[in-house]
XYZ file of C-alpha atoms in Angstrom:
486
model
C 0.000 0.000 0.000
C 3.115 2.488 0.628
C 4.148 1.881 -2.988
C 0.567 2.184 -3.946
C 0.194 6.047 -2.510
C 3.424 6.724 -3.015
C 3.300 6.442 -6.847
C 0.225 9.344 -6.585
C 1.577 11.468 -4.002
C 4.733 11.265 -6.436
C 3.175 12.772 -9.135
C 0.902 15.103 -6.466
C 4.513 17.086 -5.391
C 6.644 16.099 -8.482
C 4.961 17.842 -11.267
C 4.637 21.211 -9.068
C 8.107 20.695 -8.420
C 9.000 20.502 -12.124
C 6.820 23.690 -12.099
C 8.858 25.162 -9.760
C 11.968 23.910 -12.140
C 10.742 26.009 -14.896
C 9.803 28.722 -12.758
C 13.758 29.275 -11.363
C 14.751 28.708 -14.583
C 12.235 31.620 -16.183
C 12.721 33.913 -13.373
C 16.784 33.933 -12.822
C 16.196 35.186 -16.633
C 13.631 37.705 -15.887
C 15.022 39.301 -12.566
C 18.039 40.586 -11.307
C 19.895 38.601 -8.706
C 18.716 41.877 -6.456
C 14.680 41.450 -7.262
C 14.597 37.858 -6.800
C 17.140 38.336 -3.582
C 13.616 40.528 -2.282
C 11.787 37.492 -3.376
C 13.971 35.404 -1.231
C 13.353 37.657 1.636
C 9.884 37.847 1.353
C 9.437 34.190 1.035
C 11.878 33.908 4.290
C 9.408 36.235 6.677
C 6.426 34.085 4.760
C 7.853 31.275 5.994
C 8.614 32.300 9.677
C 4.708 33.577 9.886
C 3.265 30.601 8.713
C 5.894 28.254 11.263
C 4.875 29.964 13.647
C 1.112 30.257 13.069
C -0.324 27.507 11.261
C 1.927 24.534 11.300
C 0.677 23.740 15.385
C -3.260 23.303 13.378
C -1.085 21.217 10.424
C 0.860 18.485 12.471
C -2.158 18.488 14.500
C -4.698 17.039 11.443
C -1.776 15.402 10.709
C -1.788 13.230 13.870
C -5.871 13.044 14.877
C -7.308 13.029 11.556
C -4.867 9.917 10.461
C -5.558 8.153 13.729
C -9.178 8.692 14.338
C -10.677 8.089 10.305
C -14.292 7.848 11.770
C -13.937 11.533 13.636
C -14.553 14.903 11.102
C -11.691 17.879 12.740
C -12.749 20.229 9.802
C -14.708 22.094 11.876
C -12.375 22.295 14.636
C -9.467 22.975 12.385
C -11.678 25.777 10.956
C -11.909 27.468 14.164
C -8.138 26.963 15.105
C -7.596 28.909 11.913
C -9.618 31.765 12.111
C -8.430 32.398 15.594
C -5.434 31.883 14.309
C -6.192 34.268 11.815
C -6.867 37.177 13.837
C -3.587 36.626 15.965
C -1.724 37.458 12.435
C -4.000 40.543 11.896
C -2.975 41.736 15.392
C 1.099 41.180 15.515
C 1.113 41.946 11.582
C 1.512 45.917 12.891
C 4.012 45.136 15.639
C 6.285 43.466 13.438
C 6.181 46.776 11.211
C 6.808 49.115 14.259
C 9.416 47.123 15.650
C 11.165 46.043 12.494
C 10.831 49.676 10.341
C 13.427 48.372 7.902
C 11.758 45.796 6.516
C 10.022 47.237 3.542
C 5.937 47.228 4.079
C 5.557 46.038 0.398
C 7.448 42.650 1.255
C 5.685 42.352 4.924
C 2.489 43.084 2.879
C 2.836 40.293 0.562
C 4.823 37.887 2.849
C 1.971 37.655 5.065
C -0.969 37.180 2.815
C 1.755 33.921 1.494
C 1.822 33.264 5.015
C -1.881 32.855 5.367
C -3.249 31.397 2.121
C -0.375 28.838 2.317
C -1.475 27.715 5.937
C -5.051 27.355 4.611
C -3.925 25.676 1.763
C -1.544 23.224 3.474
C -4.112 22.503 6.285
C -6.753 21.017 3.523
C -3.843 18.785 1.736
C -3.126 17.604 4.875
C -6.917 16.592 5.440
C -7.071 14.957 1.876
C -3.582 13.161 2.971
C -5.315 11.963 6.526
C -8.484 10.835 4.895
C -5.860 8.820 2.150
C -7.689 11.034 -0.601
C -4.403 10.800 -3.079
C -5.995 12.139 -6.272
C -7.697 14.833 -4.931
C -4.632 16.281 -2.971
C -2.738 15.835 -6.436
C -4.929 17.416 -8.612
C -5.110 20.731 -6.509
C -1.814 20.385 -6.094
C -0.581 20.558 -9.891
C -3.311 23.304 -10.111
C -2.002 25.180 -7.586
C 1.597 25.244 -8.754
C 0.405 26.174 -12.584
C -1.478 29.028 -11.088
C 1.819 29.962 -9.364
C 4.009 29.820 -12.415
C 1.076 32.235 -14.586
C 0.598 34.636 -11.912
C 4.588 35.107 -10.945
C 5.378 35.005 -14.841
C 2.366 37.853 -15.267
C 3.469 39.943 -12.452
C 7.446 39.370 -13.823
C 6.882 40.530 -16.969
C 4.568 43.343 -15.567
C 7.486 44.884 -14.223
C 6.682 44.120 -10.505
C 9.836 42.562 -9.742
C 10.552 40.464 -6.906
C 7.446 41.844 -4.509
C 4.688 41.142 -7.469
C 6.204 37.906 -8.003
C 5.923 37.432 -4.019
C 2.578 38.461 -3.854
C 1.520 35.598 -7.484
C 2.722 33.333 -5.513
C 0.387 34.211 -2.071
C -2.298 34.315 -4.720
C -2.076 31.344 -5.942
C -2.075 29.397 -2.803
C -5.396 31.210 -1.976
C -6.746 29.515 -5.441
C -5.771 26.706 -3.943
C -7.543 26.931 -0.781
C -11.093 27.654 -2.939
C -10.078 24.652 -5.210
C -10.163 22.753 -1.779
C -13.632 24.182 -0.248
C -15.167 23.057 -3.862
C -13.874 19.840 -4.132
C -15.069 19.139 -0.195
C -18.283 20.487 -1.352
C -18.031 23.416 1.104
C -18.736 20.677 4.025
C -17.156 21.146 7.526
C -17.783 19.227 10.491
C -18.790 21.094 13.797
C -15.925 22.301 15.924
C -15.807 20.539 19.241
C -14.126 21.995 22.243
C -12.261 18.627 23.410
C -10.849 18.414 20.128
C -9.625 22.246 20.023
C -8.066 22.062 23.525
C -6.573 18.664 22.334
C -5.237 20.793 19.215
C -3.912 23.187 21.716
C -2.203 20.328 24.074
C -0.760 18.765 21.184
C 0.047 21.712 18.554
C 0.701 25.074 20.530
C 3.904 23.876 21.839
C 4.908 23.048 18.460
C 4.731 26.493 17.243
C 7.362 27.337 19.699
C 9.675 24.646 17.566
C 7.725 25.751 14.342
C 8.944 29.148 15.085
C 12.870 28.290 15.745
C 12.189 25.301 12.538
C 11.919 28.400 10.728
C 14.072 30.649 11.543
C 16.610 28.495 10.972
C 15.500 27.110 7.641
C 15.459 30.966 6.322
C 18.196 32.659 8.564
C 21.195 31.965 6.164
C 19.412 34.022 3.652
C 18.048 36.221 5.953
C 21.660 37.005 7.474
C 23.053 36.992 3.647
C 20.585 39.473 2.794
C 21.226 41.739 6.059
C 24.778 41.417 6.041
C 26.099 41.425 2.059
C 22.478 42.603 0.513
C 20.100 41.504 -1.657
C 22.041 41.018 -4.614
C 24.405 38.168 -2.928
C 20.712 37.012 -1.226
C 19.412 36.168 -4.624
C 22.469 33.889 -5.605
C 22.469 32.127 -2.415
C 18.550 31.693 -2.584
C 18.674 30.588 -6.398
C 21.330 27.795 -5.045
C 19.533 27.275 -1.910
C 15.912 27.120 -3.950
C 17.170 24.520 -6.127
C 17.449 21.314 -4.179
C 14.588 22.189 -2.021
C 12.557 21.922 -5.074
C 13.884 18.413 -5.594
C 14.495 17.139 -2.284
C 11.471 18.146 -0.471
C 9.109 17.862 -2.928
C 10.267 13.786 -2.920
C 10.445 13.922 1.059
C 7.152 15.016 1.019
C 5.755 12.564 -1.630
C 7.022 9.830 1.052
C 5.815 11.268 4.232
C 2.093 11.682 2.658
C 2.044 8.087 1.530
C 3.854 7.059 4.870
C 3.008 8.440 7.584
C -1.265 8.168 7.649
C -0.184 4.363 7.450
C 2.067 4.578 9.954
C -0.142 6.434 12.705
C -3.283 4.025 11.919
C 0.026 1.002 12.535
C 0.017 1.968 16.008
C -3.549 2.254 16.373
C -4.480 -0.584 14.930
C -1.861 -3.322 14.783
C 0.447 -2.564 17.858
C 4.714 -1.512 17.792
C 5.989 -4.528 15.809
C 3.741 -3.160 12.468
C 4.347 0.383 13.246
C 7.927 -1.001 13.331
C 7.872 -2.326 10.190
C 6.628 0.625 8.577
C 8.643 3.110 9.903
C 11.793 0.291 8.014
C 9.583 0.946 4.909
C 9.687 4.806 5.847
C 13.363 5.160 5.748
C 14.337 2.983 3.178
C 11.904 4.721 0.302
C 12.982 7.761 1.725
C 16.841 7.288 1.103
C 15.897 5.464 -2.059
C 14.492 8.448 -3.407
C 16.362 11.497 -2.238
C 20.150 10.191 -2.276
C 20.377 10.370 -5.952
C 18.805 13.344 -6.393
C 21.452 14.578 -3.587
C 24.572 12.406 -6.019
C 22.966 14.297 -8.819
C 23.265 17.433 -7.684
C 26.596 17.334 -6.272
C 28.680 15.638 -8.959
C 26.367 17.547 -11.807
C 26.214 20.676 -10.487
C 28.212 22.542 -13.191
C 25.916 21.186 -15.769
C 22.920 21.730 -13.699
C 23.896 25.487 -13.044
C 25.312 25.987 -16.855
C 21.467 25.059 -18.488
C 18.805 26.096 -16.119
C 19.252 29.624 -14.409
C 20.606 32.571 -15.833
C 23.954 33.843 -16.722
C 23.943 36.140 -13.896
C 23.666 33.535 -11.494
C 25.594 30.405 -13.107
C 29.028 30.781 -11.096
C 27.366 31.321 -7.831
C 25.129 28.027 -8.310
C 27.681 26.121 -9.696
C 29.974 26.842 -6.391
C 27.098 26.349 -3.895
C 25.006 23.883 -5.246
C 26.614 20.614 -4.049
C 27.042 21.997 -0.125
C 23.393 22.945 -0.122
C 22.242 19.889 -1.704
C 24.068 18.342 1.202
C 22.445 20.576 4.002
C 18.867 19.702 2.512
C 19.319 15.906 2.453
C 19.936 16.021 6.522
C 16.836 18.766 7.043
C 15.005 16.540 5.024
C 15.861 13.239 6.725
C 15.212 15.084 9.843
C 11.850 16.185 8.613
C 10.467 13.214 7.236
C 11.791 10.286 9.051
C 13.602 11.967 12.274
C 10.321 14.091 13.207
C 7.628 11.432 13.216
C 9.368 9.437 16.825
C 8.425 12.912 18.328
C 4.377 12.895 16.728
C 3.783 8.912 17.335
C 5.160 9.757 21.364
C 3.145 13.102 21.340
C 6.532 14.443 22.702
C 6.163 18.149 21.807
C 8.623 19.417 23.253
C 11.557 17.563 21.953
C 11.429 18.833 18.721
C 11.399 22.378 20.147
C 14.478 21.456 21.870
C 15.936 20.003 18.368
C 15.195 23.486 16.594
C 15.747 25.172 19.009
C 19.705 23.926 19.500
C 19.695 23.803 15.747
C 18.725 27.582 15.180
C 21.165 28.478 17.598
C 24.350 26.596 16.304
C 23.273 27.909 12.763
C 23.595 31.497 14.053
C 26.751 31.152 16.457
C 28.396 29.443 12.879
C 26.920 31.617 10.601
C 28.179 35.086 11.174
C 32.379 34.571 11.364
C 31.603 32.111 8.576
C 29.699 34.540 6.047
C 32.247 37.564 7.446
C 35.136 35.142 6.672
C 34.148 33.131 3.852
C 31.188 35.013 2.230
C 28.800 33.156 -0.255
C 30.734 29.472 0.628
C 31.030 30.350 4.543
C 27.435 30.160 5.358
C 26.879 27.689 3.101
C 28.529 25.491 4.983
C 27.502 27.360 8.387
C 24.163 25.677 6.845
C 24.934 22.033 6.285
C 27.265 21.878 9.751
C 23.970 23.430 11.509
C 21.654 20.886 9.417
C 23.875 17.688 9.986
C 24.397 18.493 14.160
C 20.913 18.980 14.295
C 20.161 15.492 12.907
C 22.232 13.833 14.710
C 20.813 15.965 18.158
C 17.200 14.317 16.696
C 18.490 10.968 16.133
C 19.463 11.107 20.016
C 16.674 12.965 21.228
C 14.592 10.031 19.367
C 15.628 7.801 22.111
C 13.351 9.633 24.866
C 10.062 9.079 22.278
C 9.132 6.589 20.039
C 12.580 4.805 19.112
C 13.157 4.626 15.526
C 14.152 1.271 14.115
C 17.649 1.071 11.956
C 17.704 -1.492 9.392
C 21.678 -1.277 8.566
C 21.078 -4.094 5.187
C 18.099 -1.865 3.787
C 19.635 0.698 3.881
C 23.304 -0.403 2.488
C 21.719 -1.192 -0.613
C 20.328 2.607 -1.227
C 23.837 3.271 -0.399
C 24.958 0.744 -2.692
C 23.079 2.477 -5.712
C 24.050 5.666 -5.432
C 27.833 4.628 -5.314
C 27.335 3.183 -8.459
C 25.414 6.331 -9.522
C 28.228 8.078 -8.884
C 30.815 6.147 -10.065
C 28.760 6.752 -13.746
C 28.230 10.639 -13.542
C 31.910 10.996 -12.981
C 32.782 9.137 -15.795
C 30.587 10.830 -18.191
C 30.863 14.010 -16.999
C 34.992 13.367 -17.498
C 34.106 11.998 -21.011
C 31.898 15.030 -22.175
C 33.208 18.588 -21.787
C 31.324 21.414 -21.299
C 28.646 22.451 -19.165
C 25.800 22.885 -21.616
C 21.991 21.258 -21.995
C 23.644 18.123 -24.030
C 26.081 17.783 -20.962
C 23.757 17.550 -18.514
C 21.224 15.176 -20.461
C 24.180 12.731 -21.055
C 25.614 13.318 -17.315
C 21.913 12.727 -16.084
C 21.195 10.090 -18.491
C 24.313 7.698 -17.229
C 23.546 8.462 -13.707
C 19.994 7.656 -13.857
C 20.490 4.631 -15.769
C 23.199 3.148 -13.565
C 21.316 3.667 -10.203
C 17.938 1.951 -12.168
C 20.003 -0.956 -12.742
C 21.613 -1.311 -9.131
C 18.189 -0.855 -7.973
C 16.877 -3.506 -9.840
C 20.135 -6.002 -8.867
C 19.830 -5.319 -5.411
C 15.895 -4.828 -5.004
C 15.460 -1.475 -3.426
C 12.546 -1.046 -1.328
C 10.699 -3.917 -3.786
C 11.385 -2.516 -6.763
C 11.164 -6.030 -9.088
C 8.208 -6.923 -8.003
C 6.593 -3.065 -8.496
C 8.447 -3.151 -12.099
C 6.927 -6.838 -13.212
C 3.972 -5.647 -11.933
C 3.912 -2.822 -14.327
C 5.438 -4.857 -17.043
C 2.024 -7.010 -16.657
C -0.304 -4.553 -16.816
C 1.533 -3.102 -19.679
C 1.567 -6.357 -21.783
C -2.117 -6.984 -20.806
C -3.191 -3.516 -22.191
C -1.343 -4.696 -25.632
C -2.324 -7.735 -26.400
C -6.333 -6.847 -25.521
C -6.391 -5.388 -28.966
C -4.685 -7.937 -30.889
C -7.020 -10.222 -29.739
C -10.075 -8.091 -30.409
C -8.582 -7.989 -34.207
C -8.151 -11.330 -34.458
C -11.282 -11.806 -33.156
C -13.302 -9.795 -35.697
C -11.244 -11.507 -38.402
């Protein structure tokens, strides 16, 4: 069944991600590394507001909706989020009298991202509870197209990095009405157990949603304050990059995962949840370490086709450390983080970010004053790969996770051998052009397909002859039928 949902919620984040490809691609052309360093910004505050005010109501349908199928929390999200809601209308004006220098354009349009995001993330993660995969893929890839017309409209409009900001807000409120349709504007009524169990569960997690991110944005947010917007924009084109990749796929594996996982310990006791949580990890590695070998050991192709001239060096340079800082927030997100929701330990997390955020700052500023661009790059990965390891301990005092060692060898296994193929092609074919990187790509991905298959990755034969039957049914159905009316 993993495999099953996994294949949908694949396609559900992948082809927004490719979206989001295009979209870096179209906009490092359009902008100057200064607008789309405002972007960056923008999209940094965005992303502190909504950590700290929407992703306690989140994790919460996250945990009780996936548990407890028979029990409707619409209604009681609902209320959480207009409550919510007016808490953002009231420190909205604070932030601007305490923080003058942030320009009230960018605070404008960061917080309406803020809030249509949080609406729009807290119905996916009802269609993910409720195991509604098409549904939560189809306003999905609506959603991102939106995003791409909008920013592309307001780009070419002339509204530079704060109009692109403010397409993208727009478009997650587009998808927050695509959700209400498709639910058929139902809610279920708001019951005050279930808020105060919201509260219990989720309002310390804001505390760790705020310090999650703040550290996930303050490397740009410390670029931008300390060498400008201009150097902001490189770092967040090279920063941008393997989030699209990497999260999108960590996310594609936590909404087929984790629902199944929760209802495991409901339903079938610790050795199944167990068992799951092996499935977890090893689909998880499968899919993101070659997407991390891929960026690393292609990263001058990678930079040389798809942004813009202006930003090619800078990419090329800091591409394969942030790569490497997003594989360990995403292992810590996806895998890491669930011990913490299955023990209802809410406060370990916050002590996880919390550490996290503060070793990211204590590296960041003598590294970015010494090293510039490259220094808080890797004040980023040494912050991301501590705080990992600080979660893999803290995991200990929750739910402990289980570590299958052969499982995940093989993943290991795979890339290595993915590796082993990008380097030789990429030392066979000069250049760093589009023909490059399809022939560097093209080696890679076909080396790691065949290790996979040799050394059966998380089941992959039996998911391959599977489609190989289905495939061969659908072809010889109408060679009978013509033989048939012969």
């Amino acid at each position: 069944m993993l495999n099953r949902h996994f294949s949908v919620y694949l396609i559900a984040h992948l082809l927004p991600a490719l979206i989001g490809f295009v979209a870096i691609t179209l906009y490092t052309r359009l902008l100057s590394p200064a607008e789309y360093g405002l972007y960056i910004v923008g999209m940094s505050i965005a992303g502190i507001f909504f950590g700290i005010f929407f992703v306690w109501i989140r994790l919460s349908v996250s945990r009780y909706q996936a548990s407890l199928a028979s029990v409707d929390f619409s209604g009681t999200a609902a209320v959480a989020y207009g409550l919510t809601f007016a808490a953002v209308v009231v420190v909205t004006p604070l932030v601007h009298i305490f923080f003058p220098e942030i320009d009230t354009r960018i605070l404008a349009a960061a917080v309406l991202t803020a809030v249509a995001n949080g609406g729009f993330e807290i119905a996916q993660e009802f269609m993910r509870a409720n195991l509604r995969p098409l549904k939560f893929a189809t306003v999905a890839i609506v959603r991102a197209a939106f995003g791409l017309a909008l920013g592309l409209l307001a780009v070419t409009a002339g509204w530079g990095g704060v109009g692109l900001l403010t397409a993208v807000g727009s478009s997650y409120m587009i998808g927050c009405i695509l959700n209400v349709a498709s639910n058929g504007s139902k809610c279920g009524p708001c019951d005050r157990d279930h808020l105060m169990q919201f509260a219990r569960y989720g309002l310390p997690l804001s505390l760790g949603g705020l310090s999650v991110a703040i550290y996930s944005t303050v490397d740009r947010l410390m670029v931008a304050y300390f060498l400008g917007a201009d150097a902001a924009g490189h770092f967040g084109v090279a920063a941008e990059l393997p989030r699209q990749f990497l999260v999108i796929l960590g996310s594609s594996v936590a909404a087929a995962t984790f629902p199944v996982v929760f209802r495991s310990l409901t339903g079938e006791g610790l050795a199944a949840t167990r068992e799951r949580l092996n499935e977890n990890a090893e689909l998880l590695l499968a899919v993101v370490l070659p997407v991390v070998v891929w960026l690393v050991m292609a990263s001058d192709q990678i930079a040389g086709t798809l942004v813009g001239a202006e930003f090619r060096a800078s990419v090329a340079l800091l591409l394969p450390i942030a790569a490497l800082a997003r594989m360990c927030a995403v292992i810590n997100q996806f895998y890491v983080q669930i011990s913490f929701q299955l023990a209802e330990r809410s406060a370990l997390p916050l002590i996880q970010s919390v550490a996290t955020l503060v070793l990211s700052v204590i590296l960041m500023v003598p590294m970015l004053w010494q090293f510039g661009l490259p220094g808080a790059a890797y004040a980023s990965l040494l912050a991301e790969a501590s705080g990992l390891a600080f979660g893999i301990m803290l995991t200990r005092q929750a739910f402990p996770l289980p570590f299958d060692a052969a499982r995940l060898f093989k993943v290991v296994l795979c890339a290595s051998a993915m590796t082993v193929a990008i380097y030789a092609a990429r030392s066979l074919t000069p250049g760093a052009g589009f023909c490059s990187l399809v022939i560097v790509s093209a080696a890679g991905g076909a080396a790691y397909a065949a290790a996979a298959l040799t050394v059966n990755i998380v089941g992959v034969r039996a998911t391959a002859s599977a489609a190989c039957g289905v495939l061969l049914r659908r072809l010889r159905v109408p060679a009978a039928n013509t033989y048939s009316g012969v």
